[in-house]
PDB file of C-alpha atoms (C1' of nucleotides) in Angstrom:
ATOM      1  CA  MET T   1     241.242  76.383 110.422  1.00  0.00           C
ATOM      2  CA  GLU T   2     238.427  78.606 109.189  1.00  0.00           C
ATOM      3  CA  SER T   3     237.667  80.206 112.559  1.00  0.00           C
ATOM      4  CA  GLN T   4     241.142  81.704 112.557  1.00  0.00           C
ATOM      5  CA  ASP T   5     240.699  83.246 109.119  1.00  0.00           C
ATOM      6  CA  LEU T   6     237.412  84.736 110.212  1.00  0.00           C
ATOM      7  CA  ARG T   7     238.753  86.140 113.441  1.00  0.00           C
ATOM      8  CA  GLN T   8     241.732  87.604 111.640  1.00  0.00           C
ATOM      9  CA  ALA T   9     239.390  89.183 109.156  1.00  0.00           C
ATOM     10  CA  GLY T  10     237.605  90.820 112.066  1.00  0.00           C
ATOM     11  CA  LEU T  11     234.461  88.775 111.667  1.00  0.00           C
ATOM     12  CA  LYS T  12     232.660  87.093 114.484  1.00  0.00           C
ATOM     13  CA  VAL T  13     232.850  83.320 114.163  1.00  0.00           C
ATOM     14  CA  THR T  14     229.351  82.153 113.381  1.00  0.00           C
ATOM     15  CA  LEU T  15     228.107  78.915 111.929  1.00  0.00           C
ATOM     16  CA  PRO T  16     226.989  80.372 108.586  1.00  0.00           C
ATOM     17  CA  ARG T  17     230.324  82.086 108.070  1.00  0.00           C
ATOM     18  CA  VAL T  18     232.307  78.975 108.924  1.00  0.00           C
ATOM     19  CA  LYS T  19     230.173  76.825 106.655  1.00  0.00           C
ATOM     20  CA  VAL T  20     230.343  79.187 103.708  1.00  0.00           C
ATOM     21  CA  LEU T  21     234.092  79.375 104.058  1.00  0.00           C
ATOM     22  CA  GLU T  22     234.289  75.594 104.201  1.00  0.00           C
ATOM     23  CA  ILE T  23     232.299  75.294 101.008  1.00  0.00           C
ATOM     24  CA  LEU T  24     234.573  77.762  99.243  1.00  0.00           C
ATOM     25  CA  GLU T  25     237.678  76.000 100.454  1.00  0.00           C
ATOM     26  CA  ASN T  26     236.537  72.509  99.619  1.00  0.00           C
ATOM     27  CA  THR T  27     234.812  72.953  96.303  1.00  0.00           C
ATOM     28  CA  THR T  28     236.509  71.749  93.146  1.00  0.00           C
ATOM     29  CA  GLN T  29     234.685  74.537  91.380  1.00  0.00           C
ATOM     30  CA  ARG T  30     236.785  77.590  92.131  1.00  0.00           C
ATOM     31  CA  HIS T  31     234.116  80.061  91.039  1.00  0.00           C
ATOM     32  CA  MET T  32     230.741  79.955  92.722  1.00  0.00           C
ATOM     33  CA  SER T  33     227.681  82.184  92.654  1.00  0.00           C
ATOM     34  CA  ALA T  34     225.753  82.907  95.838  1.00  0.00           C
ATOM     35  CA  GLU T  35     223.152  80.456  94.586  1.00  0.00           C
ATOM     36  CA  ASP T  36     225.836  77.787  94.049  1.00  0.00           C
ATOM     37  CA  VAL T  37     227.084  78.245  97.588  1.00  0.00           C
ATOM     38  CA  TYR T  38     223.539  78.136  98.890  1.00  0.00           C
ATOM     39  CA  LYS T  39     222.800  74.872  97.091  1.00  0.00           C
ATOM     40  CA  ALA T  40     226.046  73.359  98.289  1.00  0.00           C
ATOM     41  CA  LEU T  41     225.095  74.273 101.845  1.00  0.00           C
ATOM     42  CA  LEU T  42     221.710  72.629 101.498  1.00  0.00           C
ATOM     43  CA  GLU T  43     223.351  69.524 100.087  1.00  0.00           C
ATOM     44  CA  SER T  44     225.646  69.291 103.063  1.00  0.00           C
ATOM     45  CA  GLY T  45     222.609  69.541 105.283  1.00  0.00           C
ATOM     46  CA  GLU T  46     223.046  73.110 106.472  1.00  0.00           C
ATOM     47  CA  GLU T  47     219.954  75.248 106.930  1.00  0.00           C
ATOM     48  CA  ILE T  48     221.306  78.638 105.957  1.00  0.00           C
ATOM     49  CA  GLY T  49     219.213  81.282 104.269  1.00  0.00           C
ATOM     50  CA  LEU T  50     220.119  82.595 100.852  1.00  0.00           C
ATOM     51  CA  ALA T  51     220.045  86.154 102.194  1.00  0.00           C
ATOM     52  CA  THR T  52     222.670  85.158 104.712  1.00  0.00           C
ATOM     53  CA  VAL T  53     224.821  83.655 102.009  1.00  0.00           C
ATOM     54  CA  TYR T  54     224.723  86.971 100.184  1.00  0.00           C
ATOM     55  CA  ARG T  55     225.512  88.875 103.347  1.00  0.00           C
ATOM     56  CA  VAL T  56     228.361  86.577 104.261  1.00  0.00           C
ATOM     57  CA  LEU T  57     229.898  86.685 100.793  1.00  0.00           C
ATOM     58  CA  THR T  58     229.718  90.470 100.761  1.00  0.00           C
ATOM     59  CA  GLN T  59     231.399  90.620 104.157  1.00  0.00           C
ATOM     60  CA  PHE T  60     234.063  88.208 102.978  1.00  0.00           C
ATOM     61  CA  GLU T  61     234.675  90.441 100.016  1.00  0.00           C
ATOM     62  CA  GLY T  62     235.031  93.447 102.292  1.00  0.00           C
ATOM     63  CA  ALA T  63     237.412  91.518 104.494  1.00  0.00           C
ATOM     64  CA  GLY T  64     239.497  90.450 101.510  1.00  0.00           C
ATOM     65  CA  LEU T  65     238.746  86.761 101.916  1.00  0.00           C
ATOM     66  CA  VAL T  66     237.091  86.430  98.530  1.00  0.00           C
ATOM     67  CA  SER T  67     236.827  88.446  95.376  1.00  0.00           C
ATOM     68  CA  ARG T  68     233.728  89.051  93.375  1.00  0.00           C
ATOM     69  CA  LEU T  69     233.649  88.769  89.605  1.00  0.00           C
ATOM     70  CA  SER T  70     230.815  90.311  87.659  1.00  0.00           C
ATOM     71  CA  ILE T  71     230.127  88.078  84.741  1.00  0.00           C
ATOM     72  CA  ASP T  72     228.161  89.401  81.775  1.00  0.00           C
ATOM     73  CA  GLY T  73     226.215  91.916  83.844  1.00  0.00           C
ATOM     74  CA  GLY T  74     223.895  90.869  86.614  1.00  0.00           C
ATOM     75  CA  HIS T  75     225.450  87.675  87.813  1.00  0.00           C
ATOM     76  CA  ALA T  76     228.256  87.592  90.311  1.00  0.00           C
ATOM     77  CA  VAL T  77     230.581  84.743  91.158  1.00  0.00           C
ATOM     78  CA  PHE T  78     233.035  84.569  94.012  1.00  0.00           C
ATOM     79  CA  GLU T  79     236.476  83.049  94.328  1.00  0.00           C
ATOM     80  CA  LEU T  80     238.707  82.596  97.334  1.00  0.00           C
ATOM     81  CA  GLU T  81     241.263  85.370  97.419  1.00  0.00           C
ATOM     82  CA  ASP T  82     244.756  83.984  97.210  1.00  0.00           C
ATOM     83  CA  GLY T  83     246.565  87.274  97.015  1.00  0.00           C
ATOM     84  CA  SER T  84     247.573  86.913  93.385  1.00  0.00           C
ATOM     85  CA  HIS T  85     245.853  89.283  91.028  1.00  0.00           C
ATOM     86  CA  HIS T  86     244.650  87.701  87.816  1.00  0.00           C
ATOM     87  CA  ASP T  87     242.116  88.181  85.075  1.00  0.00           C
ATOM     88  CA  HIS T  88     239.661  85.761  83.533  1.00  0.00           C
ATOM     89  CA  LEU T  89     238.877  83.909  80.343  1.00  0.00           C
ATOM     90  CA  LEU T  90     235.297  82.677  80.031  1.00  0.00           C
ATOM     91  CA  CYS T  91     233.935  80.002  77.761  1.00  0.00           C
ATOM     92  CA  ILE T  92     230.617  81.203  76.395  1.00  0.00           C
ATOM     93  CA  LYS T  93     229.480  77.632  75.761  1.00  0.00           C
ATOM     94  CA  CYS T  94     230.331  75.695  78.915  1.00  0.00           C
ATOM     95  CA  ASN T  95     230.818  78.650  81.266  1.00  0.00           C
ATOM     96  CA  ARG T  96     234.223  77.395  82.279  1.00  0.00           C
ATOM     97  CA  ILE T  97     236.373  80.087  83.806  1.00  0.00           C
ATOM     98  CA  GLU T  98     240.139  80.147  83.465  1.00  0.00           C
ATOM     99  CA  GLU T  99     242.564  82.544  85.001  1.00  0.00           C
ATOM    100  CA  PHE T 100     245.596  84.282  83.622  1.00  0.00           C
ATOM    101  CA  VAL T 101     248.113  86.921  84.533  1.00  0.00           C
ATOM    102  CA  ASP T 102     249.751  89.137  81.983  1.00  0.00           C
ATOM    103  CA  ASP T 103     252.281  91.692  83.075  1.00  0.00           C
ATOM    104  CA  VAL T 104     252.309  93.469  79.761  1.00  0.00           C
ATOM    105  CA  ILE T 105     248.580  94.151  80.012  1.00  0.00           C
ATOM    106  CA  GLU T 106     248.843  95.174  83.649  1.00  0.00           C
ATOM    107  CA  GLN T 107     251.547  97.632  82.812  1.00  0.00           C
ATOM    108  CA  ARG T 108     249.778  99.068  79.780  1.00  0.00           C
ATOM    109  CA  GLN T 109     246.666  99.640  81.866  1.00  0.00           C
ATOM    110  CA  ARG T 110     248.657 101.629  84.336  1.00  0.00           C
ATOM    111  CA  ALA T 111     250.205 103.634  81.532  1.00  0.00           C
ATOM    112  CA  ILE T 112     246.797 104.371  80.001  1.00  0.00           C
ATOM    113  CA  ALA T 113     245.316 105.508  83.296  1.00  0.00           C
ATOM    114  CA  LEU T 114     248.279 107.810  83.773  1.00  0.00           C
ATOM    115  CA  GLU T 115     247.985 109.220  80.250  1.00  0.00           C
ATOM    116  CA  LYS T 116     244.322 109.977  80.807  1.00  0.00           C
ATOM    117  CA  GLY T 117     244.965 111.569  84.169  1.00  0.00           C
ATOM    118  CA  PHE T 118     243.228 108.825  86.119  1.00  0.00           C
ATOM    119  CA  GLU T 119     244.377 107.478  89.416  1.00  0.00           C
ATOM    120  CA  MET T 120     243.680 103.806  88.761  1.00  0.00           C
ATOM    121  CA  THR T 121     241.885 102.031  91.585  1.00  0.00           C
ATOM    122  CA  ASP T 122     240.908  98.831  89.879  1.00  0.00           C
ATOM    123  CA  HIS T 123     240.270  97.204  86.567  1.00  0.00           C
ATOM    124  CA  SER T 124     238.379  94.294  85.165  1.00  0.00           C
ATOM    125  CA  LEU T 125     239.254  92.299  82.124  1.00  0.00           C
ATOM    126  CA  TYR T 126     237.299  89.401  80.746  1.00  0.00           C
ATOM    127  CA  ILE T 127     238.135  87.567  77.556  1.00  0.00           C
ATOM    128  CA  TYR T 128     235.172  85.659  76.166  1.00  0.00           C
ATOM    129  CA  GLY T 129     235.604  82.756  73.806  1.00  0.00           C
ATOM    130  CA  ILE T 130     235.067  79.115  73.093  1.00  0.00           C
ATOM    131  CA  CYS T 131     237.341  76.785  74.980  1.00  0.00           C
ATOM    132  CA  ARG T 132     239.268  73.887  73.520  1.00  0.00           C
ATOM    133  CA  ASP T 133     236.695  71.322  74.601  1.00  0.00           C
ATOM    134  CA  CYS T 134     233.753  73.202  73.142  1.00  0.00           C
ATOM    135  CA  GLN T 135     235.123  73.893  69.702  1.00  0.00           C
TER     136      GLN T 135
ATOM    137  CA  MET H   1     218.911 110.974  58.301  1.00  0.00           C
ATOM    138  CA  GLU H   2     217.869 108.400  60.874  1.00  0.00           C
ATOM    139  CA  SER H   3     215.306 106.617  58.711  1.00  0.00           C
ATOM    140  CA  GLN H   4     218.080 105.646  56.336  1.00  0.00           C
ATOM    141  CA  ASP H   5     220.212 104.153  59.099  1.00  0.00           C
ATOM    142  CA  LEU H   6     217.248 102.166  60.295  1.00  0.00           C
ATOM    143  CA  ARG H   7     216.306 100.889  56.870  1.00  0.00           C
ATOM    144  CA  GLN H   8     219.888  99.926  56.181  1.00  0.00           C
ATOM    145  CA  ALA H   9     219.963  98.058  59.466  1.00  0.00           C
ATOM    146  CA  GLY H  10     216.921  96.118  58.286  1.00  0.00           C
ATOM    147  CA  LEU H  11     214.603  97.682  60.819  1.00  0.00           C
ATOM    148  CA  LYS H  12     211.175  99.021  60.012  1.00  0.00           C
ATOM    149  CA  VAL H  13     211.107 102.782  60.442  1.00  0.00           C
ATOM    150  CA  THR H  14     208.832 103.430  63.391  1.00  0.00           C
ATOM    151  CA  LEU H  15     208.435 106.445  65.556  1.00  0.00           C
ATOM    152  CA  PRO H  16     210.029 104.951  68.691  1.00  0.00           C
ATOM    153  CA  ARG H  17     213.057 103.779  66.755  1.00  0.00           C
ATOM    154  CA  VAL H  18     213.559 107.109  65.049  1.00  0.00           C
ATOM    155  CA  LYS H  19     213.208 108.993  68.307  1.00  0.00           C
ATOM    156  CA  VAL H  20     215.591 106.785  70.219  1.00  0.00           C
ATOM    157  CA  LEU H  21     218.155 107.131  67.485  1.00  0.00           C
ATOM    158  CA  GLU H  22     217.720 110.899  67.519  1.00  0.00           C
ATOM    159  CA  ILE H  23     218.330 111.009  71.239  1.00  0.00           C
ATOM    160  CA  LEU H  24     221.483 108.950  70.897  1.00  0.00           C
ATOM    161  CA  GLU H  25     222.757 111.107  68.074  1.00  0.00           C
ATOM    162  CA  ASN H  26     222.012 114.419  69.713  1.00  0.00           C
ATOM    163  CA  THR H  27     223.000 113.821  73.301  1.00  0.00           C
ATOM    164  CA  THR H  28     226.194 115.341  74.595  1.00  0.00           C
ATOM    165  CA  GLN H  29     226.388 112.391  76.924  1.00  0.00           C
ATOM    166  CA  ARG H  30     227.821 109.647  74.748  1.00  0.00           C
ATOM    167  CA  HIS H  31     226.897 106.846  77.150  1.00  0.00           C
ATOM    168  CA  MET H  32     223.283 106.404  78.131  1.00  0.00           C
ATOM    169  CA  SER H  33     221.362 103.775  80.037  1.00  0.00           C
ATOM    170  CA  ALA H  34     217.908 102.676  78.882  1.00  0.00           C
ATOM    171  CA  GLU H  35     216.503 104.765  81.689  1.00  0.00           C
ATOM    172  CA  ASP H  36     218.493 107.809  80.527  1.00  0.00           C
ATOM    173  CA  VAL H  37     217.121 107.437  77.023  1.00  0.00           C
ATOM    174  CA  TYR H  38     213.627 106.981  78.392  1.00  0.00           C
ATOM    175  CA  LYS H  39     213.864 110.147  80.458  1.00  0.00           C
ATOM    176  CA  ALA H  40     215.268 112.100  77.530  1.00  0.00           C
ATOM    177  CA  LEU H  41     212.320 110.932  75.441  1.00  0.00           C
ATOM    178  CA  LEU H  42     209.837 112.089  78.045  1.00  0.00           C
ATOM    179  CA  GLU H  43     211.591 115.438  78.245  1.00  0.00           C
ATOM    180  CA  SER H  44     211.273 115.902  74.529  1.00  0.00           C
ATOM    181  CA  GLY H  45     207.599 115.137  74.848  1.00  0.00           C
ATOM    182  CA  GLU H  46     207.588 111.624  73.409  1.00  0.00           C
ATOM    183  CA  GLU H  47     205.292 109.051  74.963  1.00  0.00           C
ATOM    184  CA  ILE H  48     207.365 105.935  74.521  1.00  0.00           C
ATOM    185  CA  GLY H  49     207.282 103.059  76.983  1.00  0.00           C
ATOM    186  CA  LEU H  50     210.384 102.002  78.847  1.00  0.00           C
ATOM    187  CA  ALA H  51     209.897  98.434  77.633  1.00  0.00           C
ATOM    188  CA  THR H  52     210.041  99.702  74.090  1.00  0.00           C
ATOM    189  CA  VAL H  53     213.211 101.607  74.798  1.00  0.00           C
ATOM    190  CA  TYR H  54     214.782  98.370  75.999  1.00  0.00           C
ATOM    191  CA  ARG H  55     213.501  96.497  72.970  1.00  0.00           C
ATOM    192  CA  VAL H  56     214.719  99.160  70.583  1.00  0.00           C
ATOM    193  CA  LEU H  57     218.149  99.401  72.163  1.00  0.00           C
ATOM    194  CA  THR H  58     218.511  95.637  72.027  1.00  0.00           C
ATOM    195  CA  GLN H  59     217.550  95.606  68.368  1.00  0.00           C
ATOM    196  CA  PHE H  60     219.977  98.406  67.671  1.00  0.00           C
ATOM    197  CA  GLU H  61     222.662  96.405  69.329  1.00  0.00           C
ATOM    198  CA  GLY H  62     221.819  93.398  67.186  1.00  0.00           C
ATOM    199  CA  ALA H  63     221.872  95.587  64.107  1.00  0.00           C
ATOM    200  CA  GLY H  64     225.236  97.026  65.047  1.00  0.00           C
ATOM    201  CA  LEU H  65     223.948 100.562  65.497  1.00  0.00           C
ATOM    202  CA  VAL H  66     224.921 100.742  69.152  1.00  0.00           C
ATOM    203  CA  SER H  67     227.071  98.780  71.544  1.00  0.00           C
ATOM    204  CA  ARG H  68     226.196  97.821  75.034  1.00  0.00           C
ATOM    205  CA  LEU H  69     228.614  98.216  77.918  1.00  0.00           C
ATOM    206  CA  SER H  70     228.060  96.375  81.162  1.00  0.00           C
ATOM    207  CA  ILE H  71     229.253  98.621  83.911  1.00  0.00           C
ATOM    208  CA  ASP H  72     229.984  97.129  87.307  1.00  0.00           C
ATOM    209  CA  GLY H  73     227.504  94.296  86.896  1.00  0.00           C
ATOM    210  CA  GLY H  74     223.811  94.920  86.517  1.00  0.00           C
ATOM    211  CA  HIS H  75     223.669  98.255  84.782  1.00  0.00           C
ATOM    212  CA  ALA H  76     224.038  98.603  81.056  1.00  0.00           C
ATOM    213  CA  VAL H  77     224.814 101.721  79.077  1.00  0.00           C
ATOM    214  CA  PHE H  78     224.688 102.140  75.329  1.00  0.00           C
ATOM    215  CA  GLU H  79     226.830 104.124  72.952  1.00  0.00           C
ATOM    216  CA  LEU H  80     226.432 104.809  69.251  1.00  0.00           C
ATOM    217  CA  GLU H  81     228.599 102.422  67.307  1.00  0.00           C
ATOM    218  CA  ASP H  82     231.170 104.254  65.257  1.00  0.00           C
ATOM    219  CA  GLY H  83     233.001 101.218  63.989  1.00  0.00           C
ATOM    220  CA  SER H  84     236.116 101.753  66.054  1.00  0.00           C
ATOM    221  CA  HIS H  85     236.682  99.228  68.801  1.00  0.00           C
ATOM    222  CA  HIS H  86     237.756 100.759  72.061  1.00  0.00           C
ATOM    223  CA  ASP H  87     237.772 100.066  75.768  1.00  0.00           C
ATOM    224  CA  HIS H  88     236.714 102.237  78.674  1.00  0.00           C
ATOM    225  CA  LEU H  89     238.039 104.106  81.659  1.00  0.00           C
ATOM    226  CA  LEU H  90     235.481 104.917  84.334  1.00  0.00           C
ATOM    227  CA  CYS H  91     235.690 107.500  87.059  1.00  0.00           C
ATOM    228  CA  ILE H  92     234.289 105.978  90.236  1.00  0.00           C
ATOM    229  CA  LYS H  93     233.457 109.409  91.630  1.00  0.00           C
ATOM    230  CA  CYS H  94     231.744 111.300  88.821  1.00  0.00           C
ATOM    231  CA  ASN H  95     230.878 108.328  86.608  1.00  0.00           C
ATOM    232  CA  ARG H  96     232.549 109.959  83.640  1.00  0.00           C
ATOM    233  CA  ILE H  97     233.438 107.464  80.948  1.00  0.00           C
ATOM    234  CA  GLU H  98     236.445 107.872  78.698  1.00  0.00           C
ATOM    235  CA  GLU H  99     237.491 105.704  75.814  1.00  0.00           C
ATOM    236  CA  PHE H 100     240.831 104.395  74.737  1.00  0.00           C
ATOM    237  CA  VAL H 101     242.376 102.041  72.253  1.00  0.00           C
ATOM    238  CA  ASP H 102     245.533 100.132  72.933  1.00  0.00           C
ATOM    239  CA  ASP H 103     246.956  97.835  70.339  1.00  0.00           C
ATOM    240  CA  VAL H 104     249.394  96.208  72.694  1.00  0.00           C
ATOM    241  CA  ILE H 105     246.562  95.092  74.957  1.00  0.00           C
ATOM    242  CA  GLU H 106     244.449  93.951  72.025  1.00  0.00           C
ATOM    243  CA  GLN H 107     247.269  91.861  70.738  1.00  0.00           C
ATOM    244  CA  ARG H 108     248.154  90.360  74.095  1.00  0.00           C
ATOM    245  CA  GLN H 109     244.553  89.342  74.597  1.00  0.00           C
ATOM    246  CA  ARG H 110     244.598  87.469  71.355  1.00  0.00           C
ATOM    247  CA  ALA H 111     247.838  85.796  72.339  1.00  0.00           C
ATOM    248  CA  ILE H 112     246.451  84.748  75.705  1.00  0.00           C
ATOM    249  CA  ALA H 113     243.286  83.291  74.199  1.00  0.00           C
ATOM    250  CA  LEU H 114     245.416  81.319  71.776  1.00  0.00           C
ATOM    251  CA  GLU H 115     247.717  80.069  74.534  1.00  0.00           C
ATOM    252  CA  LYS H 116     244.748  78.857  76.542  1.00  0.00           C
ATOM    253  CA  GLY H 117     243.151  77.171  73.537  1.00  0.00           C
ATOM    254  CA  PHE H 118     240.259  79.616  73.371  1.00  0.00           C
ATOM    255  CA  GLU H 119     238.763  80.929  70.198  1.00  0.00           C
ATOM    256  CA  MET H 120     238.255  84.519  71.307  1.00  0.00           C
ATOM    257  CA  THR H 121     234.835  85.955  70.489  1.00  0.00           C
ATOM    258  CA  ASP H 122     234.887  89.085  72.533  1.00  0.00           C
ATOM    259  CA  HIS H 123     236.433  90.795  75.489  1.00  0.00           C
ATOM    260  CA  SER H 124     235.635  93.518  77.935  1.00  0.00           C
ATOM    261  CA  LEU H 125     238.093  95.723  79.693  1.00  0.00           C
ATOM    262  CA  TYR H 126     237.259  98.450  82.143  1.00  0.00           C
ATOM    263  CA  ILE H 127     239.780 100.500  84.043  1.00  0.00           C
ATOM    264  CA  TYR H 128     238.317 102.112  87.151  1.00  0.00           C
ATOM    265  CA  GLY H 129     239.853 105.126  88.766  1.00  0.00           C
ATOM    266  CA  ILE H 130     239.524 108.707  89.810  1.00  0.00           C
ATOM    267  CA  CYS H 131     239.680 111.215  87.015  1.00  0.00           C
ATOM    268  CA  ARG H 132     241.736 114.369  86.964  1.00  0.00           C
ATOM    269  CA  ASP H 133     238.817 116.573  87.990  1.00  0.00           C
ATOM    270  CA  CYS H 134     237.849 114.409  90.941  1.00  0.00           C
ATOM    271  CA  GLN H 135     241.236 113.999  92.554  1.00  0.00           C
TER     272      GLN H 135
ATOM    273  C1'  DA Z   1     223.764  90.890 128.722  1.00  0.00           C
ATOM    274  C1'  DT Z   2     224.060  93.019 124.596  1.00  0.00           C
ATOM    275  C1'  DG Z   3     225.347  94.057 120.238  1.00  0.00           C
ATOM    276  C1'  DT Z   4     225.662  91.479 116.166  1.00  0.00           C
ATOM    277  C1'  DA Z   5     224.002  87.900 113.066  1.00  0.00           C
ATOM    278  C1'  DT Z   6     220.361  85.276 111.079  1.00  0.00           C
ATOM    279  C1'  DG Z   7     215.938  83.766 108.797  1.00  0.00           C
ATOM    280  C1'  DC Z   8     212.120  84.855 106.493  1.00  0.00           C
ATOM    281  C1'  DA Z   9     209.327  87.377 103.633  1.00  0.00           C
ATOM    282  C1'  DA Z  10     208.911  91.422 101.249  1.00  0.00           C
ATOM    283  C1'  DA Z  11     211.220  95.059  98.576  1.00  0.00           C
ATOM    284  C1'  DA Z  12     214.298  96.678  95.194  1.00  0.00           C
ATOM    285  C1'  DC Z  13     216.351  96.898  90.788  1.00  0.00           C
ATOM    286  C1'  DA Z  14     217.203  96.402  85.937  1.00  0.00           C
ATOM    287  C1'  DT Z  15     215.345  93.995  82.427  1.00  0.00           C
ATOM    288  C1'  DT Z  16     212.042  90.910  79.865  1.00  0.00           C
ATOM    289  C1'  DT Z  17     207.709  89.091  78.405  1.00  0.00           C
ATOM    290  C1'  DG Z  18     202.518  88.135  77.407  1.00  0.00           C
ATOM    291  C1'  DC Z  19     199.011  89.943  75.185  1.00  0.00           C
ATOM    292  C1'  DA Z  20     195.600  93.025  73.119  1.00  0.00           C
ATOM    293  C1'  DC Z  21     195.939  96.868  70.269  1.00  0.00           C
ATOM    294  C1'  DC Z  22     198.052  99.878  66.815  1.00  0.00           C
ATOM    295  C1'  DT Z  23     200.827 101.006  62.592  1.00  0.00           C
ATOM    296  C1'  DG Z  24     204.052 101.132  58.773  1.00  0.00           C
ATOM    297  C1'  DG Z  25     204.791  99.604  54.073  1.00  0.00           C
TER     298       DG Z  25
ATOM    299  C1'  DC A   1     195.704  94.313  54.830  1.00  0.00           C
ATOM    300  C1'  DC A   2     198.792  92.043  58.016  1.00  0.00           C
ATOM    301  C1'  DA A   3     203.266  91.016  59.864  1.00  0.00           C
ATOM    302  C1'  DG A   4     205.550  93.253  62.960  1.00  0.00           C
ATOM    303  C1'  DG A   5     205.861  96.894  66.595  1.00  0.00           C
ATOM    304  C1'  DT A   6     204.140  98.994  70.814  1.00  0.00           C
ATOM    305  C1'  DG A   7     202.174  99.932  75.552  1.00  0.00           C
ATOM    306  C1'  DC A   8     201.004  98.344  79.712  1.00  0.00           C
ATOM    307  C1'  DA A   9     201.204  95.450  83.502  1.00  0.00           C
ATOM    308  C1'  DA A  10     202.888  91.481  85.264  1.00  0.00           C
ATOM    309  C1'  DA A  11     206.813  88.282  85.508  1.00  0.00           C
ATOM    310  C1'  DT A  12     211.737  87.614  85.939  1.00  0.00           C
ATOM    311  C1'  DG A  13     216.200  86.789  88.250  1.00  0.00           C
ATOM    312  C1'  DT A  14     219.393  88.472  91.273  1.00  0.00           C
ATOM    313  C1'  DT A  15     220.424  90.831  95.157  1.00  0.00           C
ATOM    314  C1'  DT A  16     219.086  93.685  99.277  1.00  0.00           C
ATOM    315  C1'  DT A  17     216.510  94.948 103.351  1.00  0.00           C
ATOM    316  C1'  DG A  18     213.198  95.280 107.529  1.00  0.00           C
ATOM    317  C1'  DC A  19     212.291  93.222 111.427  1.00  0.00           C
ATOM    318  C1'  DA A  20     211.692  89.903 115.097  1.00  0.00           C
ATOM    319  C1'  DT A  21     214.428  86.249 116.930  1.00  0.00           C
ATOM    320  C1'  DA A  22     218.735  83.741 118.044  1.00  0.00           C
ATOM    321  C1'  DC A  23     223.604  83.626 119.093  1.00  0.00           C
ATOM    322  C1'  DA A  24     228.684  84.682 120.121  1.00  0.00           C
ATOM    323  C1'  DT A  25     231.563  86.777 123.339  1.00  0.00           C
TER     324       DT A  25
END
DNA sequence: ATGTATGCAAAACATTTGCACCTGG
DNA sequence: CCAGGTGCAAATGTTTTGCATACAT
């Protein structure tokens, strides 16, 4: 139940937060922008402001419930956090997003950070291309 | 000489283009935002509009004279293109940007795209961390 | 009750665009 | 001369914020 997740995350259980979480959990589309979530809310008859959607998603990110991807600069999409780190492949034609995990890359990144004297805190990797269906 | 580079890139040699290119070539700071370039122009006494700086940088990108990096979503910086592909390490404290090349990662990316049926067109990899001097 | 959350409208921000004017070849 | 480039101001799209009101605990 969503209320539990919210309470555990230290967030007060409010209608907008429950509804946004419901949308994220029930969508077939794993990656949604704030606007997408907002539209989905309107479609399910919820009167929630776009500003609130942004606020809620940002809080969810802070609480570790979702993660934010920054696609092509100036457009964020959110995905439910499932604990498993992964990177993304994006189709530049249909905007499909696929996920992948690659231990070799993960390890090399750590090695590079070390070499350069950086304490790695995060990384972002996007592979852009044309997916099977769009070729 | 800058005029040559511009002509070769198929761009008419105009004052704004020459000046922007000069800034990029003479700055110690390899990575500059449009705003940075604009300010540098003002400081060197050039009256060039910010809109023009954006237009020029975009044309330069198209012509392969510079490449555009999209840092943390919604803020682009430009670097002179030197022909060598590389990725970036960013210090989250001092905003320093370092470059690196890693063939293992490059190759793995290609392999992943292939596996997923994507025809890879591009990729972006940023490692975030705290640099030696900021730790 | 009371501190937090929300809605709305307005602001912020980086970037782009329309249009009249200017300029390079 | 004339296509293309520029400056300015206004528009854009996304995200954030101020503030008065509403709500969860």
